[in-house]
Amino acid sequence: MTKAVYEEEMDIPIEENSVEKVETKAKRAEQADIGNLPGVGPATAEKLRESGYDTVMSIAVATPGLLVDASGVSETVARKMINAAREVLDMGFESGLDVLQKRQRVNKITTGSKAFDDLMGGGFETGSITECFGEFGSGKTQIGHILAVNVLTDNPEAVAIYIDTENTFRPERITQLAEGRGSDPEDILRRIKVARAYNSDHQLLLADKVEDLISKDGMNVKLVVVDSLTAHFRAEFIGRGTLAERQQKLNKHMHSLLKLADLHNVCVYVTNQVMAKPDQFFGDPTQAIGGHIVAHASTFRVYLRKGKKGSRVAKLIDSPNLVEGECNFMVETEGLKDL
Ligand code: GTP
Ligand code: MG
């Protein structure tokens, strides 16, 4: 089915260069049914859905090999499916003006520290993935709690999702932080939806479920925290032989998070550990887990470390539009504070 026919069937009027156009594209991506793609009969559709390819978008961003594995179709058919999915979603070029209009949807979530907000260009952005990596106790989990309280305080209708893989979400801490912001702790806690992920499969499943919370249940999700992004992957895939498999799975996870951020204008905040880099003699001898897959999928990357007198140092490593730099802040009972 061509894009034009598809639009006609879905009865979606597309206005050039409008914010609605961007949002309509997102709607179309949600509503598109994989069963309508060429080469996808009911049996293939079922197999694809079972393997997690339940939206046209998930097929559009897949590789032929993954679809062959998931559904048993030939590689030629898989390529056709991917091309058709891309056509339906109009994944070609958009004008700079479209992108600018999309950027105007972006909100910034304050960290509570002016220095940290300034470093991030005003706060943590919606529509993107921000990764904080650093050693234990560097403040990654604290930032997750703080962003949740701040986004919910500033957006009275919003909901925050917390995918907790290490059992470190603490409602008591949320209460303290909410009081620090002068918000009603019960109201804030009610609007944080916490799920404990027991392994990496569960973690992927939970990330996909967020999509349902938004599209089916109509939740106004503004923030998704994944703390920690990589701990299960690190524990489950041990040894060099498993690296490719781990990276493939992590890639799938990052794509579904990216999709959430992009289609629904959600701020995705992920935390990541570091490991010793044995061959590094100069500079910082640590590197983030997850390698290029995580690094490339994250729009903003922040390296956290402990500073002098109990302070924390955040260093912006990677950003499409901000100057790289550093700032200092304190983690306090009421939230983040400037030095
Ligand atoms: P890992 O998950 O172990 O890798 O560490 P992390 O980077 O997630 O560290 P986390 O965010 O848990 O930081 C813990 C640090 O935050 C503690 O060492 C304290 O310094 C600080 N902290 C946590 N809670 C409070 C609090 O209620 N008050 C104050 N003042 N500091 C706190
Ligand atoms: Mg932590």
XYZ file of C-alpha atoms and ligand atoms in Angstrom:
372
model
C 0.000 0.000 0.000
C 1.394 3.396 -0.900
C 1.613 6.187 1.603
C -1.072 8.239 -0.155
C -3.534 5.326 -0.157
C -2.706 4.668 3.449
C -3.367 8.259 4.446
C -6.637 8.207 2.563
C -7.717 5.028 4.311
C -6.820 6.391 7.696
C -8.534 9.652 6.729
C -5.675 11.731 8.037
C -5.379 15.152 6.426
C -1.759 16.229 6.288
C -1.030 19.911 6.379
C 2.383 20.959 5.179
C 4.915 22.197 7.712
C 2.715 22.170 10.773
C 3.143 20.844 14.249
C 0.010 18.783 13.552
C 1.856 17.167 10.689
C 4.563 15.949 13.015
C 1.994 14.704 15.475
C -0.080 13.108 12.715
C 2.973 11.198 11.592
C 3.329 9.919 15.119
C -0.328 8.891 15.134
C 0.020 7.179 11.799
C 2.980 5.226 13.122
C 0.907 4.085 16.084
C -2.156 3.130 14.100
C -0.449 1.437 11.173
C -1.045 -2.314 11.205
C 1.792 -4.658 10.311
C -0.754 -7.019 8.726
C -1.143 -4.554 5.834
C 2.475 -4.752 4.771
C 3.261 -6.718 1.585
C 4.350 -10.303 2.233
C 2.843 -10.314 5.726
C 0.035 -12.848 5.909
C -1.799 -13.593 9.164
C 0.681 -16.318 10.183
C 3.735 -14.127 9.549
C 2.081 -11.210 11.339
C 1.484 -13.453 14.341
C 5.107 -14.612 14.416
C 6.354 -11.055 14.094
C 4.111 -9.871 16.923
C 5.296 -12.705 19.140
C 8.875 -11.551 18.592
C 7.994 -8.001 19.502
C 7.595 -6.576 15.986
C 4.080 -5.368 16.608
C 4.231 -1.957 14.971
C 5.129 -0.773 11.506
C 7.827 1.376 13.102
C 9.507 -1.625 14.696
C 9.703 -3.236 11.243
C 10.904 -0.062 9.586
C 13.908 0.134 11.907
C 14.689 -3.614 11.917
C 17.354 -5.317 9.825
C 16.352 -7.997 7.277
C 18.265 -10.616 9.293
C 16.252 -9.931 12.442
C 12.946 -10.238 10.571
C 14.088 -13.468 8.891
C 14.898 -14.896 12.336
C 11.643 -13.699 13.822
C 9.220 -14.818 11.132
C 10.982 -17.278 8.828
C 10.336 -15.229 5.669
C 13.038 -14.986 3.008
C 15.482 -12.137 3.067
C 13.929 -10.663 -0.088
C 10.514 -10.565 1.533
C 12.013 -9.088 4.696
C 13.579 -6.290 2.635
C 10.252 -5.612 0.939
C 8.531 -5.433 4.318
C 11.085 -2.975 5.645
C 10.861 -0.760 2.562
C 7.069 -0.742 2.665
C 7.096 0.070 6.381
C 9.462 2.964 5.748
C 7.229 4.212 2.965
C 4.127 4.117 5.154
C 5.905 6.067 7.857
C 7.423 8.510 5.413
C 10.845 8.001 6.925
C 12.552 10.057 4.312
C 13.696 13.624 4.655
C 11.771 16.399 6.285
C 12.417 20.061 5.832
C 14.503 22.025 8.295
C 11.315 23.901 9.114
C 9.569 20.656 10.099
C 12.477 19.819 12.368
C 12.393 23.301 13.882
C 8.677 22.928 14.572
C 9.308 19.561 16.168
C 12.008 21.171 18.311
C 9.438 23.676 19.544
C 7.597 20.835 21.291
C 10.694 20.188 23.398
C 10.370 20.902 27.115
C 13.224 21.020 29.599
C 13.045 19.330 32.982
C 14.905 21.252 35.637
C 17.472 19.493 37.806
C 17.054 22.099 40.534
C 20.678 23.232 40.137
C 21.149 26.314 37.966
C 24.666 25.250 37.016
C 23.517 21.780 35.927
C 20.508 23.210 34.039
C 22.781 25.675 32.229
C 25.147 22.869 31.265
C 22.179 20.993 29.754
C 20.851 24.019 27.881
C 18.043 24.632 30.380
C 17.443 21.134 31.747
C 16.928 17.539 30.609
C 15.140 17.598 27.235
C 11.975 15.829 26.206
C 12.144 14.105 22.836
C 15.631 12.754 23.565
C 17.546 10.151 25.527
C 19.939 11.505 28.155
C 22.444 9.090 29.641
C 24.293 9.673 32.901
C 27.208 7.339 33.519
C 29.560 7.224 36.443
C 30.859 5.226 39.371
C 28.738 4.008 42.318
C 27.415 6.812 44.458
C 28.015 9.443 41.791
C 24.340 10.462 41.883
C 22.748 8.691 38.907
C 19.816 7.283 40.878
C 19.350 10.526 42.791
C 19.003 12.406 39.508
C 16.304 9.950 38.386
C 14.291 10.639 41.541
C 14.834 14.396 41.266
C 13.780 14.607 37.611
C 10.602 12.685 38.432
C 9.659 15.041 41.265
C 10.509 18.153 39.251
C 8.676 17.177 36.063
C 5.577 16.206 38.039
C 5.695 19.355 40.139
C 5.932 21.568 37.048
C 3.355 19.573 35.015
C 0.323 18.845 37.211
C -1.253 16.423 34.689
C 1.926 14.533 33.825
C 3.033 11.008 34.689
C 6.578 9.683 35.166
C 7.594 6.066 34.567
C 10.386 4.493 36.591
C 11.857 1.220 35.328
C 13.882 0.022 38.289
C 16.360 -2.780 37.631
C 18.407 -2.619 40.834
C 15.668 -2.127 43.392
C 16.876 1.367 44.245
C 13.653 3.329 43.753
C 12.740 4.808 47.149
C 9.315 6.352 47.739
C 10.639 7.871 50.994
C 13.218 9.754 48.977
C 10.491 10.994 46.619
C 8.576 12.261 49.663
C 11.614 14.245 50.872
C 12.250 15.705 47.433
C 8.573 16.583 46.910
C 8.554 18.383 50.246
C 11.733 20.141 49.138
C 9.838 21.447 46.104
C 6.747 22.314 48.148
C 4.623 19.654 46.410
C 2.198 17.184 47.898
C 4.243 13.950 48.212
C 1.168 11.753 47.820
C 0.163 13.437 44.590
C 3.698 13.043 43.226
C 3.961 9.393 44.300
C 0.592 8.638 42.726
C 1.836 9.934 39.384
C 5.040 7.883 39.365
C 4.470 4.437 37.877
C 7.223 2.137 39.052
C 8.035 -1.259 37.594
C 10.769 -3.530 38.806
C 12.546 -5.255 35.899
C 13.794 -8.696 36.909
C 15.971 -9.398 33.864
C 16.856 -7.877 30.526
C 13.901 -9.496 28.712
C 11.548 -8.083 31.302
C 13.220 -4.701 30.958
C 12.615 -4.666 27.180
C 9.039 -5.717 27.701
C 8.422 -2.939 30.221
C 9.870 -0.334 27.858
C 7.475 -1.549 25.165
C 4.576 -1.390 27.617
C 5.139 2.326 28.099
C 3.990 2.709 24.501
C 0.646 1.137 25.500
C 0.308 3.363 28.551
C 0.559 6.352 26.227
C -1.368 5.207 23.155
C -3.995 2.965 24.734
C -4.426 4.303 28.267
C -3.848 7.915 27.239
C -1.330 8.610 30.000
C 0.502 11.904 29.653
C 3.979 10.435 30.120
C 6.660 13.132 30.220
C 9.581 11.179 31.719
C 10.800 7.592 31.504
C 13.662 6.630 33.817
C 15.582 3.411 33.185
C 17.833 2.861 36.219
C 20.049 1.064 35.408
C 20.016 0.632 31.655
C 22.883 -1.839 31.526
C 23.090 -3.727 34.848
C 21.047 -6.757 33.726
C 22.819 -6.896 30.389
C 26.148 -6.820 32.128
C 25.174 -9.607 34.516
C 23.522 -11.851 31.952
C 25.944 -11.694 29.070
C 29.318 -12.702 30.395
C 32.321 -13.405 28.235
C 33.383 -12.290 24.800
C 31.277 -14.862 22.964
C 28.045 -13.243 24.102
C 28.959 -9.673 23.232
C 27.290 -9.588 19.817
C 24.049 -10.952 21.214
C 24.116 -8.485 24.099
C 24.720 -5.531 21.812
C 21.936 -6.626 19.468
C 19.479 -6.776 22.325
C 20.675 -3.498 23.776
C 20.280 -1.960 20.331
C 16.665 -3.074 20.176
C 16.066 -1.608 23.634
C 17.667 1.724 22.729
C 15.564 1.911 19.582
C 12.333 1.398 21.435
C 13.349 4.078 23.950
C 14.326 6.420 21.136
C 10.999 5.798 19.485
C 9.183 6.657 22.721
C 11.162 9.859 23.079
C 10.689 10.911 19.488
C 7.063 9.989 18.854
C 5.653 11.028 22.212
C 7.972 13.865 23.179
C 9.106 12.035 26.303
C 12.328 12.686 28.211
C 14.103 9.341 28.517
C 16.720 9.280 31.270
C 18.992 6.232 31.463
C 21.771 5.466 33.918
C 24.869 3.515 33.085
C 27.796 2.148 35.038
C 31.428 2.465 34.125
C 34.122 -0.170 33.959
C 37.871 0.052 34.286
C 39.693 0.545 31.028
C 42.875 -1.476 31.593
C 44.807 -0.073 28.650
C 44.322 3.590 29.549
C 47.309 5.237 31.221
C 46.428 8.909 30.777
C 43.169 10.703 31.485
C 40.183 9.015 33.028
C 40.644 5.246 33.215
C 36.935 4.428 33.039
C 34.486 3.888 30.219
C 30.734 3.477 30.009
C 29.131 0.060 29.574
C 27.254 -0.700 26.394
C 29.806 0.786 24.047
C 28.841 2.517 20.834
C 25.271 1.221 20.835
C 24.335 3.154 23.958
C 26.602 6.090 23.175
C 25.127 6.631 19.721
C 21.514 6.231 20.730
C 21.848 8.729 23.584
C 21.373 12.315 22.474
C 23.048 13.755 25.567
C 25.726 11.969 27.567
C 26.805 13.141 30.978
C 29.740 11.767 32.951
C 29.199 12.061 36.716
C 31.892 11.826 39.323
C 32.461 12.696 42.949
C 34.076 16.097 43.474
C 35.604 17.952 46.395
C 33.820 18.251 49.757
C 30.971 15.922 48.869
C 30.066 17.745 45.666
C 29.347 16.059 42.364
C 30.798 16.973 38.996
C 28.785 16.577 35.790
C 30.595 16.704 32.473
C 28.639 16.980 29.254
C 30.404 14.636 26.840
C 28.198 14.492 23.818
C 25.528 16.855 22.654
C 24.248 17.892 19.228
C 23.887 21.578 20.051
C 25.527 22.436 23.377
C 29.056 23.325 24.315
C 30.852 20.584 26.186
C 31.634 21.631 29.714
C 31.497 20.826 33.403
C 29.613 21.957 36.451
C 29.493 21.247 40.181
C 26.488 20.675 42.395
C 25.499 19.120 45.710
C 22.996 16.329 46.354
C 20.982 17.477 49.358
C 17.910 16.277 51.172
C 15.647 18.776 49.338
C 17.202 18.095 45.923
C 20.150 19.298 43.860
C 21.725 22.574 44.940
C 24.408 24.807 43.464
C 27.681 25.062 45.322
P 25.149 3.206 41.785
O 23.736 2.945 41.427
O 25.612 2.428 42.966
O 26.098 3.039 40.633
O 25.286 4.740 42.258
P 24.445 6.021 41.833
O 25.272 6.806 40.893
O 23.087 5.665 41.425
O 24.444 6.839 43.179
P 23.198 7.451 43.952
O 22.407 8.312 43.062
O 22.489 6.363 44.663
O 23.962 8.420 44.951
C 24.075 8.141 46.281
C 24.608 9.391 46.942
O 23.600 10.416 46.928
C 24.875 9.139 48.398
O 26.217 8.731 48.542
C 24.635 10.476 49.020
O 25.795 11.255 48.900
C 23.608 11.132 48.117
N 22.264 11.067 48.764
C 21.340 10.121 48.616
N 20.253 10.404 49.355
C 20.497 11.556 49.971
C 19.766 12.359 50.887
O 18.639 12.070 51.256
N 20.353 13.488 51.327
C 21.587 13.850 50.937
N 22.110 14.948 51.402
N 22.314 13.101 50.069
C 21.782 11.982 49.609
Mg 22.026 3.861 41.330
